[in-house]
Short mmCIF file of C-alpha atoms in Angstrom, two decimals:
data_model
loop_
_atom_site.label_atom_id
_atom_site.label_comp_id
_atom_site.label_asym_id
_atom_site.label_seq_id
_atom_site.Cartn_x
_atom_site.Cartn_y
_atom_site.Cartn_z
CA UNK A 1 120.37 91.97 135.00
CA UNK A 2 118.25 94.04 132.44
CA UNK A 3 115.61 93.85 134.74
CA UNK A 4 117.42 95.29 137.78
CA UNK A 5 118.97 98.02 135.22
CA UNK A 6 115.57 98.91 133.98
CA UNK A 7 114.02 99.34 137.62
CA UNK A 8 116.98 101.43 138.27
CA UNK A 9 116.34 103.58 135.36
CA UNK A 10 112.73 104.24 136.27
CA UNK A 11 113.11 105.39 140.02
CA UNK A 12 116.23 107.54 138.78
CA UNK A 13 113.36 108.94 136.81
CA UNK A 14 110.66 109.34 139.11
CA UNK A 15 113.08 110.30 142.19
CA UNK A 16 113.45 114.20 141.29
CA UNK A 17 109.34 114.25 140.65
CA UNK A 18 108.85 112.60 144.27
CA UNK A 19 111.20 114.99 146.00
CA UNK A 20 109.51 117.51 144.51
CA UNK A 21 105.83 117.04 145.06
CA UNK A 22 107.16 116.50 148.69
CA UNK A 23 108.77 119.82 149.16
CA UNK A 24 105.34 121.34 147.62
CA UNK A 25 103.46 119.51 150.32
CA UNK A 26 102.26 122.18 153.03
CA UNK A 27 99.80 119.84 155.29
CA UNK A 28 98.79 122.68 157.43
CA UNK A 29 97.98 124.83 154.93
CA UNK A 30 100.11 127.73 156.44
CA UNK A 31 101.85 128.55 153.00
CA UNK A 32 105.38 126.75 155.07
CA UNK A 33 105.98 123.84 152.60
CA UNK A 34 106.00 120.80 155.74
CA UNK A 35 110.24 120.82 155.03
CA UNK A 36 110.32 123.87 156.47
CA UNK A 37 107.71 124.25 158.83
CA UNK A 38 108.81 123.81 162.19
CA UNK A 39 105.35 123.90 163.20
CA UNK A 40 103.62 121.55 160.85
CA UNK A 41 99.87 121.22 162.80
CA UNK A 42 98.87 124.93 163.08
CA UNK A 43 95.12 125.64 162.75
CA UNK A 44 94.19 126.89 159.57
CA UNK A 45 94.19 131.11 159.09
CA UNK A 46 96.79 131.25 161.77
CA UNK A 47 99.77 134.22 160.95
CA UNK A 48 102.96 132.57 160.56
CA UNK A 49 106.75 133.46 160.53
CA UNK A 50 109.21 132.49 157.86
CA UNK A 51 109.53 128.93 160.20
CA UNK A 52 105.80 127.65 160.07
CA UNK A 53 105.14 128.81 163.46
CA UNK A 54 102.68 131.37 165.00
CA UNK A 55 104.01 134.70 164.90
CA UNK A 56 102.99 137.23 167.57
CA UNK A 57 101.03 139.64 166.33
CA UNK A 58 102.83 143.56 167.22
CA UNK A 59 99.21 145.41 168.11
CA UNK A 60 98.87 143.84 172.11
CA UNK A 61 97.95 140.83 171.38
CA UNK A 62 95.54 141.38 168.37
CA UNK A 63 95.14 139.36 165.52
CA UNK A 64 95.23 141.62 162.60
CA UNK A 65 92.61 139.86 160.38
CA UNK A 66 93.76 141.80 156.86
CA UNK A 67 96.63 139.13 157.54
CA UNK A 68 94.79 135.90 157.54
CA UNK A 69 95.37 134.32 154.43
CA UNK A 70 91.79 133.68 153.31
CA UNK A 71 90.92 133.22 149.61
CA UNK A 72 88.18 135.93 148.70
CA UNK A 73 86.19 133.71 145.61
CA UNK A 74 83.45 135.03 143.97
CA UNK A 75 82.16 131.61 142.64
CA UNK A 76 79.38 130.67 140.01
CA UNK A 77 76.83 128.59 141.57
CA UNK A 78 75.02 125.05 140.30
CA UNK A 79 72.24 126.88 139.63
CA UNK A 80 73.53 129.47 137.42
CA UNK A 81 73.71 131.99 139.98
CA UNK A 82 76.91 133.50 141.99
CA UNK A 83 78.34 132.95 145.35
CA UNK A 84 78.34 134.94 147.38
CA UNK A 85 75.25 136.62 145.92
CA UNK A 86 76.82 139.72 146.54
CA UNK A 87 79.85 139.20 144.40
CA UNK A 88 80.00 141.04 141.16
CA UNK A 89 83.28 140.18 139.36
CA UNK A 90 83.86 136.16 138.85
CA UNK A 91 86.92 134.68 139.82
CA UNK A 92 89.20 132.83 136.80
CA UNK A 93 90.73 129.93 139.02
CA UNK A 94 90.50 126.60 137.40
CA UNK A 95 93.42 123.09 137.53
CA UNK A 96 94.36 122.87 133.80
CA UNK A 97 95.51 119.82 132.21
CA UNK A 98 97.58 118.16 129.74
CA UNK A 99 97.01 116.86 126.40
CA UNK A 100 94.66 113.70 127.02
CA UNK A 101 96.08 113.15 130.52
CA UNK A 102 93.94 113.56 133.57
CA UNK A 103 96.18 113.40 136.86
CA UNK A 104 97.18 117.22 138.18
CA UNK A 105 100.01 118.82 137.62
CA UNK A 106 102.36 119.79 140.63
CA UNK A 107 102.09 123.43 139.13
CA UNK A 108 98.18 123.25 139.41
CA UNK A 109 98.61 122.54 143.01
CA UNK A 110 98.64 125.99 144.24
CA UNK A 111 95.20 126.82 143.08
CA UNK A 112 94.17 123.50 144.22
CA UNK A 113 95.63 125.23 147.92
CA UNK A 114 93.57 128.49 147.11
CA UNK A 115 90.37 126.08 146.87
CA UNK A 116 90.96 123.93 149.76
CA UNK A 117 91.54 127.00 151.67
CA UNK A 118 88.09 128.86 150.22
CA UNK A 119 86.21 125.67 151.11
CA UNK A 120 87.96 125.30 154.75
CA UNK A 121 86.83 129.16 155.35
CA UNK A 122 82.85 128.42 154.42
CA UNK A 123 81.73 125.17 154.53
CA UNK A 124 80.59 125.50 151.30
CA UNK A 125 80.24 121.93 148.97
CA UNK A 126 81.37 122.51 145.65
CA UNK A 127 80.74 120.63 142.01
CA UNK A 128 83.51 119.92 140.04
CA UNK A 129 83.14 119.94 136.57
CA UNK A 130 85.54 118.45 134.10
CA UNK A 131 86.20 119.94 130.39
CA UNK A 132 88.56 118.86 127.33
CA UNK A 133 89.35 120.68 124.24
CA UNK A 134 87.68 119.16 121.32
CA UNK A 135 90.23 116.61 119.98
CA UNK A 136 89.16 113.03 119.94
CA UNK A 137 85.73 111.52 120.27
CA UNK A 138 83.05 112.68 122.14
CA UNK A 139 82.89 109.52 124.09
CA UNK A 140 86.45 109.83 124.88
CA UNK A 141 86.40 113.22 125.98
CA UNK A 142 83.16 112.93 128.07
CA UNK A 143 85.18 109.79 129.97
CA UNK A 144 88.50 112.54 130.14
CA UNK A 145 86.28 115.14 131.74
CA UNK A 146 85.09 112.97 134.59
CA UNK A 147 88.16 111.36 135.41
CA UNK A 148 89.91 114.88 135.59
CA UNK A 149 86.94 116.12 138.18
CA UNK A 150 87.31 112.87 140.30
CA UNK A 151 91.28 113.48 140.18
CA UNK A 152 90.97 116.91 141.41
CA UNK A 153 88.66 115.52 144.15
CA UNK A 154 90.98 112.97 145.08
CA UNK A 155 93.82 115.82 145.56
CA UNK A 156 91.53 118.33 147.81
CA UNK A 157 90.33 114.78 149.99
CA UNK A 158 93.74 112.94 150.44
CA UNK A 159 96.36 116.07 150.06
CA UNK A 160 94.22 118.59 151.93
CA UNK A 161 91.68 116.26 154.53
CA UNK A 162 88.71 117.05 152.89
CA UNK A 163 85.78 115.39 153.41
CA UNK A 164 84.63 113.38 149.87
CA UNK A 165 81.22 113.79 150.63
CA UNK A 166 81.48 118.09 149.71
CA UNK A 167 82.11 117.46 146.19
CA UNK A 168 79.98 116.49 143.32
CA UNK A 169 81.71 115.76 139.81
CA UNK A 170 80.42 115.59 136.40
CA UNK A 171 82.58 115.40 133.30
CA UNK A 172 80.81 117.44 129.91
CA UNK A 173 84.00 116.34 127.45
CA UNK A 174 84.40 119.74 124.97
CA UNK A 175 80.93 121.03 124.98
CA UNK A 176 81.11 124.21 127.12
CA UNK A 177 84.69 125.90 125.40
CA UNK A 178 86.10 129.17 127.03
CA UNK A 179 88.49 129.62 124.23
CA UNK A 180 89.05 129.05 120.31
CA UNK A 181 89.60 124.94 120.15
CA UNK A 182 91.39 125.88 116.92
CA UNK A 183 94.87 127.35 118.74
CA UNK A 184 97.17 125.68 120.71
CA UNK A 185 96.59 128.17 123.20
CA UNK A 186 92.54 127.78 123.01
CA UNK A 187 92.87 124.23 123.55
CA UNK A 188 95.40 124.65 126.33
CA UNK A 189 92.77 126.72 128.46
CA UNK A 190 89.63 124.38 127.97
CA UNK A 191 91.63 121.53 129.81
CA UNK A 192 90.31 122.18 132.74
CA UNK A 193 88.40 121.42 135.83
CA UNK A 194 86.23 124.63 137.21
CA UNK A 195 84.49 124.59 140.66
CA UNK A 196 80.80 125.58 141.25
CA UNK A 197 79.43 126.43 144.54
CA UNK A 198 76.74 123.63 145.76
CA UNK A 199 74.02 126.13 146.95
CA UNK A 200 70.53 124.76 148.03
#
């Protein structure tokens, strides 16, 4: 009986976490979450309506391409450099993280989309690289790091159809801080995974 109670307790928990991540889930990438997207297979950069479906464009038949909803990233680059070369300003996007956890967040999702839609656009491979703030060991943290890269993988592969082999990950635990690891605040923005363009 405690047994049955307790399994009842834990999807009563997990059921309102579920439905959500399912109402976030837009397969299509057509900014329709897939509940309301009465057409849930449209090719990517397609102009939708409010239903998921392609909207006809008003100027005869011409796709208005300041519509298309395509991420403009100005990305560092593996080797220190930026993509594209003639980028100037860097874009802040990054999946932050909670305390010593590594799995993403549903409300990290969206620039997870704003990736997956970058990398659908180029063709560009990216590297994923996994930080922590600097509580715990360095051991620990250099293990965190990692496993937060290969989770963010694992989103933009299974969630977003992805190919794995585009992505390299590397976890470097608390050594390269973009904030103060002596706030709350500090240590809140070094969780994080940041994305590299793979440029040869």
């Amino acid at each position: 009986m405690m047994a049955k109670l307790t399994l009842v307790l834990i999807i009563t928990a997990l059921l309102p976490a579920m439905l959500e991540a399912k109402q976030w889930q837009d397969s299509d990438l057509d900014g329709v979450p897939d509940l309301k997207d009465a057409c849930a297979s449209t090719p990517l950069n397609t102009v939708v309506s409010a239903n998921g479906c392609k909207k006809s464009p008003a100027n005869g038949g011409q796709l208005n391409r300041s519509m298309v909803i395509t991420p403009d990233l100005c990305l560092r680059t593996s080797a220190g450099k930026r993509y594209p070369a003639a980028c100037t300003k860097p874009s802040h996007i990054a999946v932050k993280f909670e305390f010593a956890r590594a799995d993403v967040l549903l409300n990290q999702l969206q620039a997870v989309e704003v990736i997956a839609r970058w990398l659908k656009s180029t063709g560009r491979d990216l590297l994923l690289v996994g930080h922590t703030d600097s509580l715990g060991s360095p051991a620990y943290n250099m293990q965190l790091s990692l496993k937060r890269a290969e989770q963010v993988k694992k989103v933009l592969v299974e969630q977003f159809g992805l190919h794995a082999s585009r992505f390299q990950v590397v976890g470097v635990g608390s050594a390269e801080p973009v904030a103060n690891n002596q706030t709350r605040q500090g240590r809140e923005l070094n969780r994080r995974v940041e994305f590299l363009a793979i440029v040869q």
